[in-house]
Tab-separated table of C-alpha atoms and ligand atoms in Angstrom:
chain	number	residue	atom	x	y	z
A	232	MET	CA	-11.068	12.481	1.388
A	233	THR	CA	-8.846	14.916	3.410
A	234	ASP	CA	-8.577	17.872	1.006
A	235	ASP	CA	-8.007	20.551	3.790
A	236	GLY	CA	-4.227	20.641	3.116
A	237	ARG	CA	-3.434	18.624	6.167
A	238	PRO	CA	-1.151	15.791	5.522
A	239	ALA	CA	-2.597	12.325	5.596
A	240	LEU	CA	-0.182	11.070	7.818
A	241	THR	CA	2.729	12.441	9.863
A	242	MET	CA	5.244	10.859	12.196
A	243	GLU	CA	7.583	12.847	14.446
A	244	ALA	CA	10.817	11.234	15.738
A	245	VAL	CA	8.848	7.962	16.097
A	246	GLY	CA	10.503	5.031	17.891
A	247	VAL	CA	9.239	1.596	18.547
A	248	ARG	CA	10.852	-0.737	21.086
A	249	TYR	CA	9.090	-4.098	21.395
A	250	PRO	CA	8.678	-5.773	24.788
A	251	GLY	CA	11.628	-8.054	24.054
A	252	GLY	CA	14.026	-5.177	23.590
A	253	THR	CA	14.185	-5.000	19.973
A	254	VAL	CA	14.328	-1.415	18.786
A	255	ALA	CA	12.235	-1.855	15.466
A	256	LEU	CA	12.211	1.845	14.530
A	257	ASP	CA	14.219	4.759	15.655
A	258	GLY	CA	13.891	8.538	14.971
A	259	VAL	CA	11.459	8.123	12.073
A	260	THR	CA	10.070	11.440	10.860
A	261	LEU	CA	7.858	11.566	7.786
A	262	SER	CA	4.961	13.345	6.285
A	263	LEU	CA	2.544	11.835	3.794
A	264	ALA	CA	0.594	14.497	1.813
A	265	ALA	CA	-3.122	13.880	1.010
A	266	GLY	CA	-3.358	11.997	-2.267
A	267	GLU	CA	0.337	11.286	-2.355
A	268	PHE	CA	1.535	7.718	-3.093
A	269	THR	CA	4.699	6.725	-1.166
A	270	ALA	CA	6.552	3.418	-1.327
A	271	VAL	CA	8.854	2.032	1.399
A	272	VAL	CA	11.845	-0.391	0.702
A	273	GLY	CA	14.187	-1.832	3.136
A	274	PRO	CA	15.821	-5.117	4.166
A	275	SER	CA	13.860	-7.714	5.885
A	276	GLY	CA	13.358	-7.019	9.463
A	277	CYS	CA	14.089	-3.177	9.174
A	278	GLY	CA	10.541	-2.345	10.638
A	279	LYS	CA	8.374	-1.764	7.540
A	280	SER	CA	5.440	-3.755	8.852
A	281	THR	CA	5.906	-1.977	12.196
A	282	LEU	CA	5.743	1.354	10.411
A	283	LEU	CA	2.444	0.414	8.661
A	284	ARG	CA	1.112	-0.807	11.964
A	285	LEU	CA	1.890	2.546	13.461
A	286	ALA	CA	0.199	4.149	10.552
A	287	ALA	CA	-2.859	2.288	11.054
A	288	GLY	CA	-3.016	2.955	14.785
A	289	LEU	CA	-2.779	-0.849	15.483
A	290	LEU	CA	0.450	-0.155	17.445
A	291	GLU	CA	1.492	2.726	19.778
A	292	PRO	CA	4.810	4.265	19.339
A	293	THR	CA	7.282	4.005	22.407
A	294	ALA	CA	8.687	7.422	21.428
A	295	GLY	CA	7.461	10.346	19.258
A	296	THR	CA	3.951	10.969	17.735
A	297	VAL	CA	1.839	9.603	14.818
A	298	THR	CA	-0.878	11.829	13.557
A	299	ARG	CA	-3.594	10.855	10.891
A	300	ALA	CA	-5.819	13.381	9.243
A	301	GLY	CA	-8.541	11.193	7.681
A	302	GLU	CA	-11.004	8.850	9.117
A	303	GLN	CA	-11.122	6.080	6.492
A	304	LEU	CA	-8.222	3.691	6.552
A	305	GLY	CA	-7.681	0.820	4.205
A	306	PHE	CA	-5.055	-1.824	4.990
A	307	VAL	CA	-4.149	-4.566	2.398
A	308	PHE	CA	-1.971	-7.389	3.643
A	309	GLN	CA	0.147	-9.830	1.756
A	310	ASP	CA	-2.370	-12.525	2.443
A	311	PRO	CA	-5.849	-11.643	0.916
A	312	THR	CA	-7.347	-12.977	4.273
A	313	LEU	CA	-10.829	-14.027	2.627
A	314	LEU	CA	-13.431	-16.026	4.454
A	315	PRO	CA	-13.648	-19.227	2.399
A	316	TRP	CA	-17.218	-20.063	3.147
A	317	ARG	CA	-18.470	-16.639	1.923
A	318	SER	CA	-18.914	-15.736	-1.803
A	319	VAL	CA	-16.622	-13.121	-3.307
A	320	ARG	CA	-19.373	-10.603	-3.134
A	321	ARG	CA	-20.068	-11.340	0.569
A	322	ASN	CA	-16.369	-11.191	1.263
A	323	VAL	CA	-16.251	-7.666	-0.296
A	324	GLU	CA	-19.436	-6.682	1.737
A	325	LEU	CA	-17.816	-7.719	4.972
A	326	ALA	CA	-15.979	-4.388	5.582
A	327	GLY	CA	-19.251	-2.457	5.344
A	328	GLU	CA	-20.974	-5.070	7.563
A	329	LEU	CA	-18.362	-4.525	10.390
A	330	THR	CA	-18.777	-0.766	9.989
A	331	ARG	CA	-22.546	-0.996	9.913
A	332	VAL	CA	-23.131	0.400	6.292
A	333	PRO	CA	-26.753	-0.133	5.558
A	334	ALA	CA	-27.410	-3.329	3.431
A	335	ARG	CA	-28.334	-1.600	0.235
A	336	GLU	CA	-25.447	0.737	0.126
A	337	ARG	CA	-23.185	-2.009	1.182
A	338	ARG	CA	-24.284	-4.050	-1.846
A	339	GLU	CA	-23.879	-1.180	-4.218
A	340	ARG	CA	-20.490	-0.360	-3.009
A	341	ALA	CA	-19.378	-4.154	-3.366
A	342	GLU	CA	-20.796	-4.353	-6.804
A	343	ASP	CA	-18.911	-1.076	-7.827
A	344	ALA	CA	-15.682	-2.177	-6.263
A	345	LEU	CA	-15.809	-5.666	-7.922
A	346	ARG	CA	-16.469	-3.925	-11.342
A	347	ARG	CA	-13.546	-1.714	-10.811
A	348	VAL	CA	-11.135	-4.575	-10.087
A	349	GLY	CA	-12.613	-6.569	-13.002
A	350	LEU	CA	-14.273	-9.346	-10.913
A	351	SER	CA	-18.027	-8.881	-11.493
A	352	HIS	CA	-18.250	-12.173	-13.274
A	353	VAL	CA	-17.159	-14.033	-10.156
A	354	ALA	CA	-19.159	-12.378	-7.552
A	355	ASP	CA	-21.030	-15.472	-6.637
A	356	ALA	CA	-18.005	-17.775	-6.604
A	357	LEU	CA	-16.138	-18.951	-3.487
A	358	PRO	CA	-12.641	-17.622	-2.894
A	359	GLY	CA	-11.107	-21.173	-3.079
A	360	THR	CA	-12.148	-21.288	-6.777
A	361	LEU	CA	-10.061	-18.155	-7.719
A	362	SER	CA	-6.537	-17.765	-8.663
A	363	GLY	CA	-4.085	-16.017	-6.332
A	364	GLY	CA	-4.179	-12.834	-8.307
A	365	MET	CA	-8.119	-12.811	-8.346
A	366	ARG	CA	-8.111	-13.460	-4.630
A	367	MET	CA	-5.801	-10.392	-4.101
A	368	ARG	CA	-8.187	-8.235	-6.287
A	369	VAL	CA	-11.074	-9.380	-4.023
A	370	SER	CA	-9.113	-8.094	-1.062
A	371	LEU	CA	-8.385	-4.764	-2.753
A	372	ALA	CA	-12.014	-4.468	-3.708
A	373	ARG	CA	-13.007	-5.152	-0.001
A	374	THR	CA	-10.760	-2.291	1.014
A	375	LEU	CA	-12.061	0.091	-1.627
A	376	THR	CA	-15.682	-0.271	-0.307
A	377	GLY	CA	-14.597	1.643	2.865
A	378	ARG	CA	-13.646	4.880	0.524
A	379	PRO	CA	-10.259	5.093	2.228
A	380	ASP	CA	-8.282	8.475	2.333
A	381	LEU	CA	-5.197	6.494	3.424
A	382	MET	CA	-4.408	3.040	1.950
A	383	LEU	CA	-1.699	0.963	3.533
A	384	PHE	CA	-0.164	-1.937	1.649
A	385	ASP	CA	2.103	-4.427	3.285
A	386	GLU	CA	3.687	-6.524	0.440
A	387	PRO	CA	0.458	-6.902	-1.172
A	388	PHE	CA	1.650	-8.666	-4.264
A	389	GLY	CA	4.240	-10.842	-2.694
A	390	SER	CA	2.591	-14.067	-3.182
A	391	VAL	CA	1.632	-13.797	-6.850
A	392	ASP	CA	3.683	-14.657	-9.963
A	393	GLU	CA	5.538	-11.795	-11.854
A	394	ILE	CA	3.024	-11.291	-14.578
A	395	THR	CA	0.093	-11.097	-12.313
A	396	ARG	CA	2.107	-8.762	-10.003
A	397	GLY	CA	2.600	-6.353	-12.897
A	398	ARG	CA	-1.048	-6.331	-13.688
A	399	LEU	CA	-2.091	-5.830	-10.150
A	400	GLY	CA	0.252	-2.850	-10.058
A	401	ASP	CA	-1.481	-1.356	-13.113
A	402	ASP	CA	-4.745	-1.779	-11.619
A	403	LEU	CA	-3.532	-0.226	-8.388
A	404	GLN	CA	-2.276	2.778	-10.334
A	405	GLU	CA	-5.682	3.288	-12.078
A	406	LEU	CA	-7.503	3.005	-8.762
A	407	PHE	CA	-5.045	5.565	-7.122
A	408	ALA	CA	-5.588	7.902	-10.069
A	409	ALA	CA	-9.387	7.710	-9.867
A	410	ASP	CA	-9.820	7.772	-6.055
A	411	GLY	CA	-6.938	10.081	-5.116
A	412	PHE	CA	-6.217	8.324	-1.834
A	413	ALA	CA	-2.921	8.726	-0.089
A	414	GLY	CA	-0.919	5.468	-0.293
A	415	LEU	CA	1.825	3.927	1.749
A	416	LEU	CA	3.135	0.814	-0.053
A	417	VAL	CA	5.797	-1.592	1.486
A	418	THR	CA	7.376	-3.701	-1.133
A	419	HIS	CA	10.621	-5.798	-1.560
A	420	SER	CA	10.679	-4.752	-5.239
A	421	VAL	CA	12.656	-1.573	-6.101
A	422	ALA	CA	11.176	-1.524	-9.527
A	423	GLU	CA	7.638	-1.858	-8.263
A	424	ALA	CA	8.257	0.908	-5.719
A	425	VAL	CA	9.469	3.287	-8.433
A	426	TYR	CA	6.821	2.367	-10.916
A	427	LEU	CA	3.928	2.903	-8.650
A	428	SER	CA	4.948	5.853	-6.295
A	429	GLN	CA	5.730	9.501	-6.366
A	430	ARG	CA	8.338	9.015	-3.726
A	431	VAL	CA	10.384	6.029	-2.296
A	432	LEU	CA	11.471	5.993	1.228
A	433	VAL	CA	14.600	3.712	1.969
A	434	MET	CA	15.090	2.062	5.206
A	435	ALA	CA	17.993	0.373	6.934
A	436	ASP	CA	17.918	-2.047	9.940
A	437	ARG	CA	19.379	-2.330	13.265
A	438	PRO	CA	17.734	-0.059	14.428
A	439	GLY	CA	15.174	0.342	11.796
A	440	ARG	CA	15.259	3.896	10.347
A	441	LEU	CA	14.948	5.995	7.274
A	442	VAL	CA	18.192	6.516	5.526
A	443	GLY	CA	16.973	8.534	2.448
A	444	GLU	CA	14.257	9.191	-0.201
A	445	VAL	CA	14.058	9.446	-3.933
A	446	ALA	CA	11.440	11.549	-5.526
A	447	VAL	CA	9.953	9.763	-8.701
A	448	PRO	CA	8.869	12.711	-11.057
A	449	LEU	CA	7.337	10.482	-13.759
A	450	PRO	CA	3.872	11.673	-14.581
A	451	TYR	CA	0.670	9.273	-14.212
A	452	PRO	CA	-0.590	7.350	-15.867
A	453	ARG	CA	2.626	5.451	-16.317
A	454	PRO	CA	2.575	3.039	-19.319
A	455	PRO	CA	4.350	-0.284	-18.531
A	456	GLU	CA	7.155	0.560	-21.135
A	457	VAL	CA	8.197	3.446	-18.831
A	458	ARG	CA	10.036	0.712	-16.826
A	459	PHE	CA	12.553	0.554	-19.814
A	460	SER	CA	13.238	4.285	-19.967
A	461	PRO	CA	16.718	5.676	-18.904
A	462	ALA	CA	15.044	7.815	-16.327
A	463	PHE	CA	13.355	4.861	-14.699
A	464	THR	CA	16.661	3.025	-14.605
A	465	GLU	CA	18.308	5.982	-13.103
A	466	LEU	CA	15.706	6.160	-10.418
A	467	THR	CA	15.833	2.389	-9.591
A	468	SER	CA	19.776	2.738	-9.282
A	469	GLN	CA	19.396	5.561	-6.900
A	470	VAL	CA	17.085	3.524	-4.683
A	471	THR	CA	19.406	0.627	-4.904
A	472	ALA	CA	22.500	2.683	-4.036
A	473	LEU	CA	20.555	3.888	-0.876
A	474	LEU	CA	19.710	0.475	0.124
A	475	GLN	CA	23.421	-0.437	-0.223
A	476	GLY	CA	24.318	2.482	2.030
A	477	ASP	CA	25.567	5.107	-0.440
A	478	PRO	CA	24.666	8.359	1.206
A	479	ALA	CA	25.117	10.464	-1.988
A	480	ALA	CA	22.620	8.474	-4.006
A	481	ASP	CA	19.550	10.606	-3.461
A	482	ARG	CA	21.287	13.787	-4.535
A	483	ILE	CA	21.655	12.815	-8.168
A	484	GLU	CA	19.445	14.912	-10.510
A	485	VAL	CA	17.077	12.964	-12.747
A	486	ALA	CA	15.297	14.285	-15.826
A	487	ALA	CA	11.708	13.026	-16.087
B	45	ATP	N1	5.344	-8.246	17.963
B	45	ATP	C1	6.814	-8.230	17.981
B	45	ATP	N2	7.416	-8.368	19.153
B	45	ATP	C2	8.758	-8.390	19.195
B	45	ATP	N3	9.495	-8.068	18.163
B	45	ATP	C3	8.915	-7.854	17.016
B	45	ATP	C4	7.318	-7.856	16.900
B	45	ATP	N4	7.058	-7.522	15.633
B	45	ATP	C5	8.426	-7.384	14.915
B	45	ATP	N5	9.353	-7.510	15.745
B	45	ATP	C6	10.745	-7.243	15.517
B	45	ATP	O1	10.975	-5.911	15.020
B	45	ATP	C7	11.812	-5.852	14.012
B	45	ATP	C8	11.021	-5.261	12.643
B	45	ATP	O2	9.962	-6.145	12.338
B	45	ATP	P1	8.962	-5.823	11.013
B	45	ATP	O3	8.044	-6.920	10.912
B	45	ATP	O4	8.444	-4.398	11.185
B	45	ATP	O5	10.069	-5.903	9.871
B	45	ATP	P2	9.740	-5.914	8.151
B	45	ATP	O6	10.820	-4.863	7.744
B	45	ATP	O7	8.358	-5.755	7.988
B	45	ATP	O8	10.348	-7.203	7.780
B	45	ATP	P3	9.848	-8.177	6.535
B	45	ATP	O9	10.469	-7.388	5.386
B	45	ATP	O10	10.558	-9.479	6.808
B	45	ATP	O11	8.459	-8.306	6.533
B	45	ATP	C9	12.271	-7.300	13.704
B	45	ATP	O12	13.534	-7.347	14.170
B	45	ATP	C10	11.226	-8.146	14.403
B	45	ATP	O13	11.840	-9.411	14.670
B	46	MG	MG1	6.925	-7.027	6.933
């Protein structure tokens, strides 16, 4: 955990131009405090995945700088990417195997992570026998074993049904509250962005850039009913207005 006051992630005037000439990001400046959970919304193709790849160090910017404070990074993709021939437990242990965590500790971390996502009872099952939501939980557990100080989520719940999506969101909130990692969550759902995060960054496309942000001053833990409160509705309206290009949308005061 990075508790020395440095931001978990900073980007300064970052740009990405892909070899084909597409300017995926232009002039992106942001700072993610340690332990802060931030969501990113924006139209398809505006550069959200590019932003996460930069944050993960999987991609170098063509302009500006990206700085990460912590060592431990977790990346959860839309697809759970499990190895079908390995049991749930051995899939969760995989991250530790790749980073050479000793076998016993690896097993303990896997057991702990599976318990935390409520999957201890299927530890010996193969991924193919699980539901989509369960597979996503396995993927989350695998990432948790690395004890990340920055978690990057690229549309992690995009392929599961609405009810499962809601539950996974609640699980994520609990994990975040307990572990205090910084989070950067890309989602297509404005409601999910507001419900889970302390701040929503809004992007626009061509070129991909940040066009505004909305602070979410609702305290954690957030009960599911918070989604029906006037403050919540107001916040989602602000994000939606920014997505639709209203520059005044992020200056409206909201009572928590
Ligand atoms: N490897 C690549 N080479 C060339 N162009 C790319 C590459 N990856 C992405 N792009 C382009 O960069 C732009 C941003 O892509 P990116 O995947 O970051 O968008 P996104 O916001 O994640 O979209 P979606 O919501 O559909 O996932 C798009 O125009 C895309 O076509
Ligand atoms: Mg994407």
